[in-house]
PDB file of C-alpha atoms in Angstrom:
ATOM      1  CA  MET A 249       9.092 -13.167  47.716  1.00 84.00           C
ATOM      2  CA  PHE A 250       8.735 -10.674  45.094  1.00 97.00           C
ATOM      3  CA  LYS A 251       9.458  -6.778  45.028  1.00 98.00           C
ATOM      4  CA  ASN A 252       7.852  -6.010  41.696  1.00 98.00           C
ATOM      5  CA  TYR A 253       4.348  -7.100  40.771  1.00 98.00           C
ATOM      6  CA  ILE A 254       3.570  -6.614  37.173  1.00 98.00           C
ATOM      7  CA  PHE A 255      -0.323  -6.647  36.234  1.00 98.00           C
ATOM      8  CA  ASP A 256      -2.429  -7.357  33.178  1.00 98.00           C
ATOM      9  CA  LEU A 257      -5.428  -5.256  33.428  1.00 98.00           C
ATOM     10  CA  TYR A 258      -8.470  -6.466  31.501  1.00 98.00           C
ATOM     11  CA  GLY A 259      -9.660  -9.884  32.891  1.00 98.00           C
ATOM     12  CA  THR A 260      -7.252  -9.636  35.708  1.00 98.00           C
ATOM     13  CA  LEU A 261      -8.198  -6.446  37.617  1.00 98.00           C
ATOM     14  CA  ILE A 262     -11.058  -5.002  35.597  1.00 98.00           C
ATOM     15  CA  ASP A 263     -14.021  -6.987  34.412  1.00 98.00           C
ATOM     16  CA  ILE A 264     -15.313  -5.599  31.041  1.00 98.00           C
ATOM     17  CA  ASN A 265     -17.706  -6.442  28.452  1.00 97.00           C
ATOM     18  CA  THR A 266     -17.481  -4.791  25.114  1.00 97.00           C
ATOM     19  CA  ASP A 267     -19.091  -5.400  21.579  1.00 96.00           C
ATOM     20  CA  GLU A 268     -17.408  -3.807  18.767  1.00 96.00           C
ATOM     21  CA  TRP A 269     -19.293  -5.876  16.103  1.00 94.00           C
ATOM     22  CA  SER A 270     -22.647  -4.479  16.418  1.00 95.00           C
ATOM     23  CA  ASP A 271     -24.238  -2.898  13.473  1.00 96.00           C
ATOM     24  CA  ASP A 272     -25.797  -0.160  16.005  1.00 97.00           C
ATOM     25  CA  LEU A 273     -22.200   1.033  17.059  1.00 98.00           C
ATOM     26  CA  TRP A 274     -20.944   1.642  13.642  1.00 98.00           C
ATOM     27  CA  GLU A 275     -24.302   3.399  12.829  1.00 98.00           C
ATOM     28  CA  LYS A 276     -23.750   5.585  15.657  1.00 97.00           C
ATOM     29  CA  MET A 277     -20.202   6.312  14.946  1.00 98.00           C
ATOM     30  CA  ALA A 278     -20.859   7.308  11.327  1.00 98.00           C
ATOM     31  CA  LEU A 279     -23.787   9.720  12.656  1.00 98.00           C
ATOM     32  CA  PHE A 280     -21.414  11.256  15.113  1.00 97.00           C
ATOM     33  CA  TYR A 281     -18.896  11.894  12.250  1.00 98.00           C
ATOM     34  CA  SER A 282     -21.512  13.186   9.901  1.00 97.00           C
ATOM     35  CA  TYR A 283     -22.238  15.906  12.841  1.00 97.00           C
ATOM     36  CA  LYS A 284     -18.862  17.001  12.149  1.00 96.00           C
ATOM     37  CA  GLY A 285     -19.016  17.111   8.456  1.00 97.00           C
ATOM     38  CA  ALA A 286     -17.446  13.726   7.656  1.00 98.00           C
ATOM     39  CA  LYS A 287     -20.390  11.926   6.207  1.00 98.00           C
ATOM     40  CA  TYR A 288     -20.388   8.203   6.393  1.00 98.00           C
ATOM     41  CA  THR A 289     -22.850   5.252   6.409  1.00 98.00           C
ATOM     42  CA  GLY A 290     -22.385   2.953   9.026  1.00 97.00           C
ATOM     43  CA  LYS A 291     -21.317   0.214   6.671  1.00 97.00           C
ATOM     44  CA  GLU A 292     -18.622   2.541   4.894  1.00 98.00           C
ATOM     45  CA  PHE A 293     -17.473   3.770   8.242  1.00 98.00           C
ATOM     46  CA  HIS A 294     -16.755   0.234   9.523  1.00 98.00           C
ATOM     47  CA  LYS A 295     -15.174  -0.902   6.310  1.00 98.00           C
ATOM     48  CA  GLU A 296     -12.623   1.998   6.278  1.00 98.00           C
ATOM     49  CA  TYR A 297     -12.045   1.631   9.995  1.00 98.00           C
ATOM     50  CA  ASN A 298     -10.955  -1.841   9.356  1.00 98.00           C
ATOM     51  CA  ARG A 299      -8.795  -0.911   6.398  1.00 98.00           C
ATOM     52  CA  LEU A 300      -6.963   1.680   8.230  1.00 98.00           C
ATOM     53  CA  CYS A 301      -6.165  -0.532  11.140  1.00 98.00           C
ATOM     54  CA  LYS A 302      -5.050  -3.289   8.908  1.00 98.00           C
ATOM     55  CA  GLU A 303      -2.573  -0.922   6.967  1.00 98.00           C
ATOM     56  CA  GLU A 304      -1.432   0.634  10.184  1.00 98.00           C
ATOM     57  CA  LYS A 305      -0.570  -2.818  11.455  1.00 98.00           C
ATOM     58  CA  ALA A 306       1.126  -3.719   8.287  1.00 97.00           C
ATOM     59  CA  ARG A 307       3.285  -0.437   8.563  1.00 97.00           C
ATOM     60  CA  ILE A 308       4.661  -1.309  12.070  1.00 98.00           C
ATOM     61  CA  LYS A 309       5.254  -4.789  11.132  1.00 97.00           C
ATOM     62  CA  ALA A 310       7.463  -3.485   8.065  1.00 97.00           C
ATOM     63  CA  ILE A 311       9.620  -1.403  10.400  1.00 97.00           C
ATOM     64  CA  HIS A 312       9.682  -3.905  13.381  1.00 97.00           C
ATOM     65  CA  PRO A 313       9.888  -7.469  11.997  1.00 96.00           C
ATOM     66  CA  GLU A 314      10.913  -8.439  15.562  1.00 96.00           C
ATOM     67  CA  TYR A 315       7.532  -7.900  16.748  1.00 96.00           C
ATOM     68  CA  LYS A 316       6.072 -10.402  14.279  1.00 93.00           C
ATOM     69  CA  ASN A 317       2.283 -10.533  14.693  1.00 95.00           C
ATOM     70  CA  ASN A 318       2.312  -9.004  17.985  1.00 97.00           C
ATOM     71  CA  VAL A 319       1.993  -5.435  16.829  1.00 97.00           C
ATOM     72  CA  ASP A 320      -0.505  -2.657  18.191  1.00 98.00           C
ATOM     73  CA  ILE A 321      -1.383   0.702  16.791  1.00 98.00           C
ATOM     74  CA  LYS A 322      -2.769   4.046  18.155  1.00 98.00           C
ATOM     75  CA  ILE A 323      -6.291   4.093  17.630  1.00 98.00           C
ATOM     76  CA  GLU A 324      -6.087   7.837  17.452  1.00 98.00           C
ATOM     77  CA  LYS A 325      -4.417   7.711  14.126  1.00 98.00           C
ATOM     78  CA  VAL A 326      -7.296   5.718  12.707  1.00 98.00           C
ATOM     79  CA  PHE A 327     -10.011   7.898  13.938  1.00 98.00           C
ATOM     80  CA  LYS A 328      -8.102  11.023  12.725  1.00 98.00           C
ATOM     81  CA  GLU A 329      -7.549   9.431   9.353  1.00 98.00           C
ATOM     82  CA  LEU A 330     -11.414   8.751   9.146  1.00 98.00           C
ATOM     83  CA  PHE A 331     -11.785  12.665   9.407  1.00 98.00           C
ATOM     84  CA  ASN A 332      -8.992  13.374   6.762  1.00 98.00           C
ATOM     85  CA  LEU A 333     -10.604  11.195   4.172  1.00 98.00           C
ATOM     86  CA  LYS A 334     -13.564  13.379   4.143  1.00 98.00           C
ATOM     87  CA  ASP A 335     -11.399  16.571   4.309  1.00 98.00           C
ATOM     88  CA  VAL A 336     -12.494  17.469   7.811  1.00 98.00           C
ATOM     89  CA  GLU A 337      -9.968  18.928  10.242  1.00 96.00           C
ATOM     90  CA  VAL A 338     -10.039  18.228  13.833  1.00 97.00           C
ATOM     91  CA  THR A 339      -7.855  18.676  16.768  1.00 97.00           C
ATOM     92  CA  ASP A 340      -6.131  16.151  18.633  1.00 96.00           C
ATOM     93  CA  GLU A 341      -8.213  16.918  21.796  1.00 96.00           C
ATOM     94  CA  GLU A 342     -11.501  16.129  19.459  1.00 97.00           C
ATOM     95  CA  VAL A 343      -9.785  12.815  18.243  1.00 97.00           C
ATOM     96  CA  LEU A 344      -9.325  11.779  21.893  1.00 97.00           C
ATOM     97  CA  ASN A 345     -12.998  12.519  22.478  1.00 96.00           C
ATOM     98  CA  ILE A 346     -13.983  10.525  19.528  1.00 97.00           C
ATOM     99  CA  CYS A 347     -12.090   7.537  21.151  1.00 98.00           C
ATOM    100  CA  ALA A 348     -13.825   8.011  24.695  1.00 97.00           C
ATOM    101  CA  ILE A 349     -17.224   8.105  22.646  1.00 97.00           C
ATOM    102  CA  PHE A 350     -16.385   4.875  20.796  1.00 98.00           C
ATOM    103  CA  ARG A 351     -15.344   3.184  23.754  1.00 98.00           C
ATOM    104  CA  CYS A 352     -18.580   4.260  25.652  1.00 96.00           C
ATOM    105  CA  TYR A 353     -20.738   3.229  22.901  1.00 96.00           C
ATOM    106  CA  SER A 354     -19.180  -0.253  22.704  1.00 97.00           C
ATOM    107  CA  THR A 355     -19.053  -0.941  26.332  1.00 98.00           C
ATOM    108  CA  LYS A 356     -21.687  -2.940  28.355  1.00 97.00           C
ATOM    109  CA  TYR A 357     -20.043  -2.852  31.504  1.00 97.00           C
ATOM    110  CA  VAL A 358     -16.858  -2.362  33.265  1.00 98.00           C
ATOM    111  CA  LYS A 359     -16.058  -2.867  36.871  1.00 98.00           C
ATOM    112  CA  LEU A 360     -13.112  -4.044  39.251  1.00 98.00           C
ATOM    113  CA  TYR A 361     -13.080  -7.465  40.415  1.00 98.00           C
ATOM    114  CA  ASP A 362     -13.675  -8.115  43.994  1.00 98.00           C
ATOM    115  CA  GLY A 363     -10.525  -7.996  46.004  1.00 98.00           C
ATOM    116  CA  VAL A 364      -8.677  -5.879  43.626  1.00 98.00           C
ATOM    117  CA  ILE A 365      -8.350  -2.760  45.948  1.00 98.00           C
ATOM    118  CA  ASP A 366      -7.483  -4.923  48.978  1.00 98.00           C
ATOM    119  CA  LEU A 367      -4.731  -6.572  47.037  1.00 98.00           C
ATOM    120  CA  LEU A 368      -3.286  -3.410  45.775  1.00 98.00           C
ATOM    121  CA  ASP A 369      -3.559  -1.778  49.075  1.00 98.00           C
ATOM    122  CA  THR A 370      -1.642  -4.748  50.778  1.00 98.00           C
ATOM    123  CA  LEU A 371       1.092  -4.538  48.202  1.00 98.00           C
ATOM    124  CA  LYS A 372       1.373  -0.802  48.909  1.00 98.00           C
ATOM    125  CA  ALA A 373       1.543  -1.396  52.530  1.00 98.00           C
ATOM    126  CA  LYS A 374       4.258  -3.851  52.251  1.00 97.00           C
ATOM    127  CA  GLY A 375       6.497  -1.505  50.069  1.00 97.00           C
ATOM    128  CA  LYS A 376       6.103  -3.348  46.841  1.00 98.00           C
ATOM    129  CA  LYS A 377       6.203  -1.881  43.296  1.00 98.00           C
ATOM    130  CA  ILE A 378       3.231  -2.279  41.031  1.00 98.00           C
ATOM    131  CA  PHE A 379       3.336  -1.988  37.381  1.00 98.00           C
ATOM    132  CA  LEU A 380       0.856  -2.530  34.612  1.00 98.00           C
ATOM    133  CA  LEU A 381       1.741  -4.401  31.282  1.00 98.00           C
ATOM    134  CA  SER A 382      -1.440  -4.277  29.164  1.00 98.00           C
ATOM    135  CA  ASN A 383      -2.527  -4.893  25.616  1.00 98.00           C
ATOM    136  CA  ALA A 384      -4.703  -1.901  25.245  1.00 98.00           C
ATOM    137  CA  GLN A 385      -5.443   1.514  23.941  1.00 98.00           C
ATOM    138  CA  ARG A 386      -4.178   4.138  26.272  1.00 97.00           C
ATOM    139  CA  SER A 387      -7.178   6.585  24.929  1.00 97.00           C
ATOM    140  CA  PHE A 388      -9.629   3.611  26.383  1.00 97.00           C
ATOM    141  CA  THR A 389      -7.487   2.508  29.349  1.00 97.00           C
ATOM    142  CA  MET A 390      -6.728   5.672  31.239  1.00 97.00           C
ATOM    143  CA  ASN A 391     -10.272   6.913  31.358  1.00 97.00           C
ATOM    144  CA  GLU A 392     -11.331   3.557  32.888  1.00 98.00           C
ATOM    145  CA  MET A 393      -8.331   3.457  35.266  1.00 98.00           C
ATOM    146  CA  ASN A 394      -8.803   6.940  36.418  1.00 98.00           C
ATOM    147  CA  MET A 395     -12.697   6.163  36.751  1.00 98.00           C
ATOM    148  CA  LEU A 396     -12.072   3.085  38.836  1.00 98.00           C
ATOM    149  CA  GLY A 397      -9.385   4.480  40.914  1.00 98.00           C
ATOM    150  CA  LEU A 398      -6.626   2.276  39.744  1.00 98.00           C
ATOM    151  CA  THR A 399      -4.054   4.846  38.350  1.00 98.00           C
ATOM    152  CA  PRO A 400      -2.657   6.187  41.628  1.00 98.00           C
ATOM    153  CA  TYR A 401      -1.478   2.571  42.606  1.00 98.00           C
ATOM    154  CA  PHE A 402       1.010   2.155  39.685  1.00 98.00           C
ATOM    155  CA  ASP A 403       4.694   3.103  39.827  1.00 98.00           C
ATOM    156  CA  GLY A 404       4.788   2.362  36.054  1.00 98.00           C
ATOM    157  CA  ILE A 405       2.213   1.900  33.289  1.00 98.00           C
ATOM    158  CA  PHE A 406       3.061   0.277  29.945  1.00 98.00           C
ATOM    159  CA  ILE A 407       0.519   0.151  27.348  1.00 98.00           C
ATOM    160  CA  SER A 408       0.814  -1.690  23.927  1.00 98.00           C
ATOM    161  CA  SER A 409      -0.859   1.140  21.709  1.00 98.00           C
ATOM    162  CA  ASP A 410       2.264   3.372  23.186  1.00 97.00           C
ATOM    163  CA  ARG A 411       4.850   0.984  22.306  1.00 97.00           C
ATOM    164  CA  GLU A 412       3.246  -0.550  19.061  1.00 98.00           C
ATOM    165  CA  VAL A 413       3.989  -4.090  20.306  1.00 98.00           C
ATOM    166  CA  SER A 414       2.041  -6.376  22.600  1.00 98.00           C
ATOM    167  CA  LYS A 415       2.100  -9.459  24.731  1.00 98.00           C
ATOM    168  CA  PRO A 416       3.255 -12.251  24.369  1.00 97.00           C
ATOM    169  CA  ASN A 417       6.293 -10.713  22.537  1.00 98.00           C
ATOM    170  CA  PRO A 418       9.278 -10.385  24.990  1.00 97.00           C
ATOM    171  CA  CYS A 419      10.168  -7.026  23.471  1.00 97.00           C
ATOM    172  CA  PHE A 420       7.305  -5.580  25.272  1.00 98.00           C
ATOM    173  CA  TYR A 421       8.195  -7.244  28.654  1.00 98.00           C
ATOM    174  CA  ASN A 422      11.718  -6.078  28.153  1.00 97.00           C
ATOM    175  CA  GLY A 423      10.822  -2.558  27.560  1.00 97.00           C
ATOM    176  CA  LEU A 424       9.002  -2.309  30.863  1.00 98.00           C
ATOM    177  CA  ILE A 425      11.972  -4.042  32.615  1.00 98.00           C
ATOM    178  CA  GLU A 426      14.657  -1.601  30.983  1.00 98.00           C
ATOM    179  CA  GLU A 427      12.566   1.462  31.357  1.00 97.00           C
ATOM    180  CA  TYR A 428      12.239   1.025  35.149  1.00 97.00           C
ATOM    181  CA  GLY A 429      15.651  -0.858  35.940  1.00 98.00           C
ATOM    182  CA  LEU A 430      13.975  -3.760  37.392  1.00 98.00           C
ATOM    183  CA  ASP A 431      15.549  -7.146  38.180  1.00 98.00           C
ATOM    184  CA  LYS A 432      13.494  -9.955  36.526  1.00 98.00           C
ATOM    185  CA  LYS A 433      14.293 -12.349  39.362  1.00 98.00           C
ATOM    186  CA  GLU A 434      12.438  -9.816  41.759  1.00 98.00           C
ATOM    187  CA  CYS A 435       9.423  -9.655  39.288  1.00 98.00           C
ATOM    188  CA  VAL A 436       6.232 -11.546  38.847  1.00 98.00           C
ATOM    189  CA  MET A 437       3.663 -11.171  36.055  1.00 98.00           C
ATOM    190  CA  ILE A 438      -0.191 -11.645  37.028  1.00 98.00           C
ATOM    191  CA  GLY A 439      -2.614 -12.243  34.321  1.00 98.00           C
ATOM    192  CA  ASN A 440      -5.601 -14.198  33.026  1.00 98.00           C
ATOM    193  CA  ASP A 441      -4.455 -15.087  29.511  1.00 98.00           C
ATOM    194  CA  TYR A 442      -2.299 -18.237  29.584  1.00 97.00           C
ATOM    195  CA  LYS A 443      -0.566 -17.430  26.177  1.00 96.00           C
ATOM    196  CA  ALA A 444      -0.007 -13.546  26.398  1.00 97.00           C
ATOM    197  CA  ASP A 445       0.509 -13.300  29.986  1.00 98.00           C
ATOM    198  CA  ILE A 446       1.980 -16.760  30.999  1.00 97.00           C
ATOM    199  CA  ASN A 447       3.946 -17.893  28.177  1.00 96.00           C
ATOM    200  CA  GLY A 448       4.757 -14.519  27.368  1.00 97.00           C
ATOM    201  CA  SER A 449       6.409 -13.753  30.626  1.00 97.00           C
ATOM    202  CA  LYS A 450       8.067 -16.976  30.700  1.00 97.00           C
ATOM    203  CA  ARG A 451       9.715 -16.289  27.174  1.00 96.00           C
ATOM    204  CA  ALA A 452      10.959 -12.971  28.745  1.00 97.00           C
ATOM    205  CA  GLY A 453      12.326 -14.801  31.775  1.00 97.00           C
ATOM    206  CA  ILE A 454       9.787 -13.633  34.469  1.00 98.00           C
ATOM    207  CA  LYS A 455       7.855 -15.687  36.860  1.00 98.00           C
ATOM    208  CA  SER A 456       3.993 -15.510  36.770  1.00 98.00           C
ATOM    209  CA  LEU A 457       0.760 -16.154  38.278  1.00 98.00           C
ATOM    210  CA  TYR A 458      -2.382 -17.297  36.336  1.00 98.00           C
ATOM    211  CA  ILE A 459      -5.911 -16.436  37.372  1.00 98.00           C
ATOM    212  CA  HIS A 460      -8.627 -17.759  35.462  1.00 98.00           C
ATOM    213  CA  GLN A 461     -11.634 -15.672  34.618  1.00 97.00           C
ATOM    214  CA  SER A 462     -14.827 -16.093  32.694  1.00 94.00           C
ATOM    215  CA  ILE A 463     -13.405 -13.697  29.926  1.00 95.00           C
ATOM    216  CA  SER A 464     -10.083 -15.859  29.908  1.00 97.00           C
ATOM    217  CA  PRO A 465      -9.255 -17.570  26.681  1.00 95.00           C
ATOM    218  CA  GLU A 466      -9.924 -21.126  26.409  1.00 95.00           C
ATOM    219  CA  ILE A 467      -6.874 -23.024  27.574  1.00 95.00           C
ATOM    220  CA  LYS A 468      -5.382 -25.389  24.949  1.00 92.00           C
ATOM    221  CA  GLY A 469      -2.191 -26.651  26.157  1.00 88.00           C
ATOM    222  CA  LYS A 470      -0.182 -26.332  29.360  1.00 88.00           C
ATOM    223  CA  VAL A 471      -0.373 -23.196  31.703  1.00 94.00           C
ATOM    224  CA  ASN A 472       3.357 -22.593  32.523  1.00 93.00           C
ATOM    225  CA  THR A 473       3.273 -21.529  35.862  1.00 96.00           C
ATOM    226  CA  PRO A 474       3.136 -23.259  39.271  1.00 94.00           C
ATOM    227  CA  TYR A 475       0.912 -20.218  40.640  1.00 98.00           C
ATOM    228  CA  GLN A 476      -2.747 -20.817  39.258  1.00 97.00           C
ATOM    229  CA  ILE A 477      -6.184 -19.614  40.501  1.00 98.00           C
ATOM    230  CA  MET A 478      -8.596 -21.410  38.418  1.00 97.00           C
ATOM    231  CA  ASP A 479     -11.737 -19.936  40.414  1.00 97.00           C
ATOM    232  CA  GLY A 480     -11.177 -16.085  39.617  1.00 98.00           C
ATOM    233  CA  ASN A 481     -10.558 -15.491  43.396  1.00 98.00           C
ATOM    234  CA  VAL A 482      -8.508 -12.167  43.466  1.00 98.00           C
ATOM    235  CA  TYR A 483      -7.971 -12.618  47.175  1.00 98.00           C
ATOM    236  CA  LYS A 484      -6.116 -15.806  46.712  1.00 98.00           C
ATOM    237  CA  ILE A 485      -3.189 -13.864  44.913  1.00 98.00           C
ATOM    238  CA  LYS A 486      -1.966 -12.649  48.360  1.00 96.00           C
ATOM    239  CA  GLU A 487      -1.841 -16.222  49.747  1.00 94.00           C
ATOM    240  CA  LEU A 488       0.040 -17.292  47.046  1.00 96.00           C
ATOM    241  CA  ILE A 489       2.740 -14.567  46.007  1.00 97.00           C
ATOM    242  CA  VAL A 490       2.562 -11.651  48.546  1.00 97.00           C
ATOM    243  CA  LYS A 491       4.931 -11.899  51.745  1.00 90.00           C
TER     244      LYS A 491
END
């Protein structure tokens, strides 16, 4: 049926719950920076973090108006600039550790959905190619994929922070297609977000399968795909689109 299976990550393969809004998170991050000589209060740190993220997004939009509002940033730049603002020098490796610490502090749980490994094993056994197309931060995502044993399954990994563009913009989809020389007619996108994953893939000319999970955005409108799993059962993906 299809040769190339393109997966969203969070809400599709990985079940995750994070909280980046708690005061406690920002107080801990400010404390950690203070350990390194970059003294912040929690409120100051959060305020500067938000300002830097906004400025970086505006910079990218100015360079790439074709991305419209679907831009993404490398969060490492923000965490490094938070040191620069306090005249503290850090290495790139230290910044990556900061990213990992932030993700750890803000994560309540992270795990695979039931049936994910079975699905990926089946696809590999049938000689299918597996790709990732995720709106995510590489500095967060690769740690989690490695921890959960997902990384070796993928023939290509496309993460929005690397490309500075995100779903549902067709530029992100087309970047994956072009880099790996794929035929869109042989591809299917699997995701849990009816706008980013399903409407986005339709705009890019790629067929799709929608799977609804508890963390999926509320559906307001039509889900533009004949392949739908509304109970979150990953095992059903094989029944619908794997031959």
